[in-house]
Coordinates of C-alpha atoms in Angstrom, one line a residue:
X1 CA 8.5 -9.2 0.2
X2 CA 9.5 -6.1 2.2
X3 CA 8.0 -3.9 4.5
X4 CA 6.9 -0.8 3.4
X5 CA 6.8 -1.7 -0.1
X6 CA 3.6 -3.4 -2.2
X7 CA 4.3 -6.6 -4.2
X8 CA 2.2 -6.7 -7.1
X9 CA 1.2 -10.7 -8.0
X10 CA 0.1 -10.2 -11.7
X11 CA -1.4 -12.7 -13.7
X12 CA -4.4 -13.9 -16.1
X13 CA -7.4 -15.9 -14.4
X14 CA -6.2 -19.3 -13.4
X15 CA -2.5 -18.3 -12.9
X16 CA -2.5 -19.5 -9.3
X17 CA -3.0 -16.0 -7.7
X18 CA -5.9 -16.8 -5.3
X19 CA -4.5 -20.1 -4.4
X20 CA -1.5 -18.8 -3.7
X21 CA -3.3 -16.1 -1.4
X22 CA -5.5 -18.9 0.3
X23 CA -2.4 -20.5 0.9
X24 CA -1.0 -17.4 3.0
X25 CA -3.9 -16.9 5.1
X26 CA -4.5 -20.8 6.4
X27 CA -7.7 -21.5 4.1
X28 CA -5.7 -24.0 2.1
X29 CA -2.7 -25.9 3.4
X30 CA 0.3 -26.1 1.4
X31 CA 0.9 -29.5 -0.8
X32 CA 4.5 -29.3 0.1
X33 CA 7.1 -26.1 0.9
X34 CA 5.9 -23.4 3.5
X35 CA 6.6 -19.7 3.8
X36 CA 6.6 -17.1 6.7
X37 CA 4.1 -14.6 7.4
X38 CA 5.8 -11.4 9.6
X39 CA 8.4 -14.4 11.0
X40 CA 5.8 -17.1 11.6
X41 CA 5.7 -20.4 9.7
X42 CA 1.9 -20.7 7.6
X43 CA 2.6 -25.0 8.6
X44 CA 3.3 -24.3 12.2
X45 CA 1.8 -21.2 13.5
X46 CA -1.0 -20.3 11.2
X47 CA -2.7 -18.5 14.0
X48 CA 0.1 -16.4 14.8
X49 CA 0.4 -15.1 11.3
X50 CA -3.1 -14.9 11.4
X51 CA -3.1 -12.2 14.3
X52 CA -0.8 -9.7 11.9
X53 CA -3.3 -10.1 8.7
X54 CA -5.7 -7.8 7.0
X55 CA -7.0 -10.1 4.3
X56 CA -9.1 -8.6 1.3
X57 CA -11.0 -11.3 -0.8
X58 CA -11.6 -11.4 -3.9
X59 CA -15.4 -11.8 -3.2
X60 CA -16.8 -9.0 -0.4
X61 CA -17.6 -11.0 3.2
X62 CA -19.8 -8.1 4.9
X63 CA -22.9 -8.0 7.1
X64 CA -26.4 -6.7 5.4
X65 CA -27.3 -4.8 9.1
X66 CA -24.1 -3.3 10.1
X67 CA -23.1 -0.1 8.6
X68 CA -19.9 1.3 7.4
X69 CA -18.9 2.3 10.4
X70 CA -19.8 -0.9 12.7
X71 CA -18.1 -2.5 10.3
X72 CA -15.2 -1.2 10.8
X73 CA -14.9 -1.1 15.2
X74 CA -15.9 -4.9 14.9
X75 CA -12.9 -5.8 12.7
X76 CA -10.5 -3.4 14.4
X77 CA -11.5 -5.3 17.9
X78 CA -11.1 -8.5 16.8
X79 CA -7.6 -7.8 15.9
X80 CA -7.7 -6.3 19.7
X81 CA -6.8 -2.7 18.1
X82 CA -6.3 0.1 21.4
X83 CA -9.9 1.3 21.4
X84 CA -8.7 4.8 21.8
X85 CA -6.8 4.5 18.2
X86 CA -9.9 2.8 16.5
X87 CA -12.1 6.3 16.3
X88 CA -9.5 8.3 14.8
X89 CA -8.1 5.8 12.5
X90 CA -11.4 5.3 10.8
X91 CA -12.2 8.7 10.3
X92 CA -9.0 8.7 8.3
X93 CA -9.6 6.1 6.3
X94 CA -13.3 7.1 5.5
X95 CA -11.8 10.5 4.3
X96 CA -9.0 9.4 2.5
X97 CA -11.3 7.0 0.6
X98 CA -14.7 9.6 0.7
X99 CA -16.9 7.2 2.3
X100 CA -17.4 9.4 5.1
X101 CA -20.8 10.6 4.2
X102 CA -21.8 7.0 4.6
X103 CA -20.4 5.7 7.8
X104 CA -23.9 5.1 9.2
X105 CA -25.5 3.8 6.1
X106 CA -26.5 -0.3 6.2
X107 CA -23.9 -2.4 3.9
X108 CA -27.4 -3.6 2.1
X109 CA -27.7 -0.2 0.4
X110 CA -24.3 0.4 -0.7
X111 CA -23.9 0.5 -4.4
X112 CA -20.9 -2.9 -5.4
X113 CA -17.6 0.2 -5.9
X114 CA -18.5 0.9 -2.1
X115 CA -18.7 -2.0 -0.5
X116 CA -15.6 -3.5 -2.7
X117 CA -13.6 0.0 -1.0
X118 CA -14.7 -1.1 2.4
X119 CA -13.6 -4.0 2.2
X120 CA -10.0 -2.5 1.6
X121 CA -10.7 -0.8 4.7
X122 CA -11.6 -3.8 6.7
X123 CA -8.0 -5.0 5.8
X124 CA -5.9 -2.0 6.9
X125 CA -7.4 -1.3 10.1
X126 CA -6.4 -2.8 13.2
X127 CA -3.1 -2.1 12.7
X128 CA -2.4 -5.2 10.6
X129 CA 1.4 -5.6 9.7
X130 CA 1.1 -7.8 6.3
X131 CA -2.1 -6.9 3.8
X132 CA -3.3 -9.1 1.6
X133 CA -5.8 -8.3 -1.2
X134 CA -7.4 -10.0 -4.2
X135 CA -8.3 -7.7 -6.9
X136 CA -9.6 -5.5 -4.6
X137 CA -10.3 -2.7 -7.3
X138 CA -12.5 -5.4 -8.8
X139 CA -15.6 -3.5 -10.2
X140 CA -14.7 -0.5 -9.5
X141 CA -14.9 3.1 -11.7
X142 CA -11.9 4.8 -12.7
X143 CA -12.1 7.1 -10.1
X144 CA -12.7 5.0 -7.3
X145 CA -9.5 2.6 -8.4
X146 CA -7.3 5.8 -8.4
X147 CA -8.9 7.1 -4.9
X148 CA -7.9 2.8 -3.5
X149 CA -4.1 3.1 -5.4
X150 CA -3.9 6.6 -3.4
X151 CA -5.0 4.9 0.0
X152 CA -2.4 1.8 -0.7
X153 CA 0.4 4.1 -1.5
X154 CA -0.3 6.4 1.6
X155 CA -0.7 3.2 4.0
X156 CA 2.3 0.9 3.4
X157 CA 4.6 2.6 5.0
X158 CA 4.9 -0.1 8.2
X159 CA 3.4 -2.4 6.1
X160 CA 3.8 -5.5 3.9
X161 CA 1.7 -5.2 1.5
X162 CA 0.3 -8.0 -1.5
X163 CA -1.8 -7.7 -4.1
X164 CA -3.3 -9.4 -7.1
X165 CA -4.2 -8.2 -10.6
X166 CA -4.7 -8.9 -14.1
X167 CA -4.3 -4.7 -15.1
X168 CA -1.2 -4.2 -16.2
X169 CA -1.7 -0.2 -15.5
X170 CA -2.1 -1.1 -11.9
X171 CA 0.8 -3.3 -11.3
X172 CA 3.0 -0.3 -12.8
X173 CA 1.5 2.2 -10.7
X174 CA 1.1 0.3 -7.2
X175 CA 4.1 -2.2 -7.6
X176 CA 7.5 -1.5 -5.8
X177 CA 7.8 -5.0 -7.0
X178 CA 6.4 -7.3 -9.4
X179 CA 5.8 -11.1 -9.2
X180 CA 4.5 -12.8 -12.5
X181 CA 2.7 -15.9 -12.5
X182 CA 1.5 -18.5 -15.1
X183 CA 0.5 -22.2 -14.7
X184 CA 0.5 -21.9 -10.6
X185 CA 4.4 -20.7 -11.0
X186 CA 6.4 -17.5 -10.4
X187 CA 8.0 -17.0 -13.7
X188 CA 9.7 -13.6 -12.4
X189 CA 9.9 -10.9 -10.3
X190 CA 11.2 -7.3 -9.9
X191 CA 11.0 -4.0 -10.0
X192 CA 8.5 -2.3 -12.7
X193 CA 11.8 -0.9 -14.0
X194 CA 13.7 -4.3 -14.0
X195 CA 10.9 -6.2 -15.9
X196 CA 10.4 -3.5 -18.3
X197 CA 14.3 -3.5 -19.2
X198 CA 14.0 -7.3 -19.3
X199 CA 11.0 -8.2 -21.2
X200 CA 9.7 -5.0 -22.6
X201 CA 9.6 -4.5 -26.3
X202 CA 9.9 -1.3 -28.6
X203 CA 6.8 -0.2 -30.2
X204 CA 6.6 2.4 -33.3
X205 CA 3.5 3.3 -34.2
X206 CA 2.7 5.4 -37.4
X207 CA -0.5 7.5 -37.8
X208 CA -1.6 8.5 -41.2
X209 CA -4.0 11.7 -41.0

């Protein structure tokens, strides 16, 4: 993976995507093989690769009594983000992603699309270097997916960013690269462009009206 680009890992349910994420961020340990997170080894110095991750789950982790916006200062400060950076970068992010209206609303009366598109938040602030997120336009309307693809594409400049998916649409859209998995094993990877030439297939379609 490269910074400033966002690798798209697409693949059904049960591929190995999740694992493969758990893996990254220290909640499993390897079986055998390693990998390096922003130049630290996952087998070696997980907490170092831990201190340059935003991680979005697949499954929300928020707090019912803090709102949007405590949300947000507590995970910026315990990635020990300059304090005088934290205000301005989330009223950024809560435009960009039009939750502003409810940075002092409690978490417990969000509706799911919001608190799935603050969870993407939770990831990018602080400053993290490599972003990891699983499915995280799970559940969401069409509108809110387009607003999260937007927020990706303006934010990953400085970035690594990764990201699962079963939508094909969002993999073409989001991916500067694409990493196909099956049976807990890359099959192939490359550029939207490079796959399509590879593997795509013709089709003619005739409508009779």
């Amino acid at each position: 993976m490269y910074e400033g680009q966002i690798t798209v890992l697409l693949g059904n349910n049960g591929a190995g995507k999740t694992t493969l994420m758990y893996m990254l961020t220290g909640f499993y340990s390897p079986t055998s093989g390693t990998a390096l997170v922003n130049g630290f080894d996952i087998c070696k110095d997980m907490e170092g690769a831990r201190r340059c991750l935003g991680l979005c789950p697949q499954h929300n982790v928020l707090y019912d009594n803090l709102t949007v916006y405590e949300h947000l200062v507590f995970f910026a400060k315990l990635k020990n983000y300059p304090v005088y950076e934290i205000k301005r970068d989330i009223e950024t992010f809560l435009q960009d992603i039009q939750l502003t209206d409810k940075r002092n609303a409690y978490v417990k009366a969000l509706s799911g699309g919001m608190k799935r598109k603050l969870s993407v938040l939770l990831a990018l602030i602080g400053g993290s270097k490599v972003i990891i997120l699983d499915e995280p336009t799970s559940g969401l309307d069409p509108e809110a997916r387009r607003q999260t693809w937007d927020l990706l594409k303006k934010y990953r400049s400085g970035r690594t960013i990764m990201l699962t998916t079963h939508y094909m649409d969002e993999a073409d859209y989001l991916g500067d690269r694409i990493a196909i998995m099956a049976n807990g094993r890359l099959q192939c990877c490359g550029t939207p462009m490079y796959l399509k030439q590879q593997y795509g297939k013709s089709v003619i379609s005739t409508v009779r009206v």
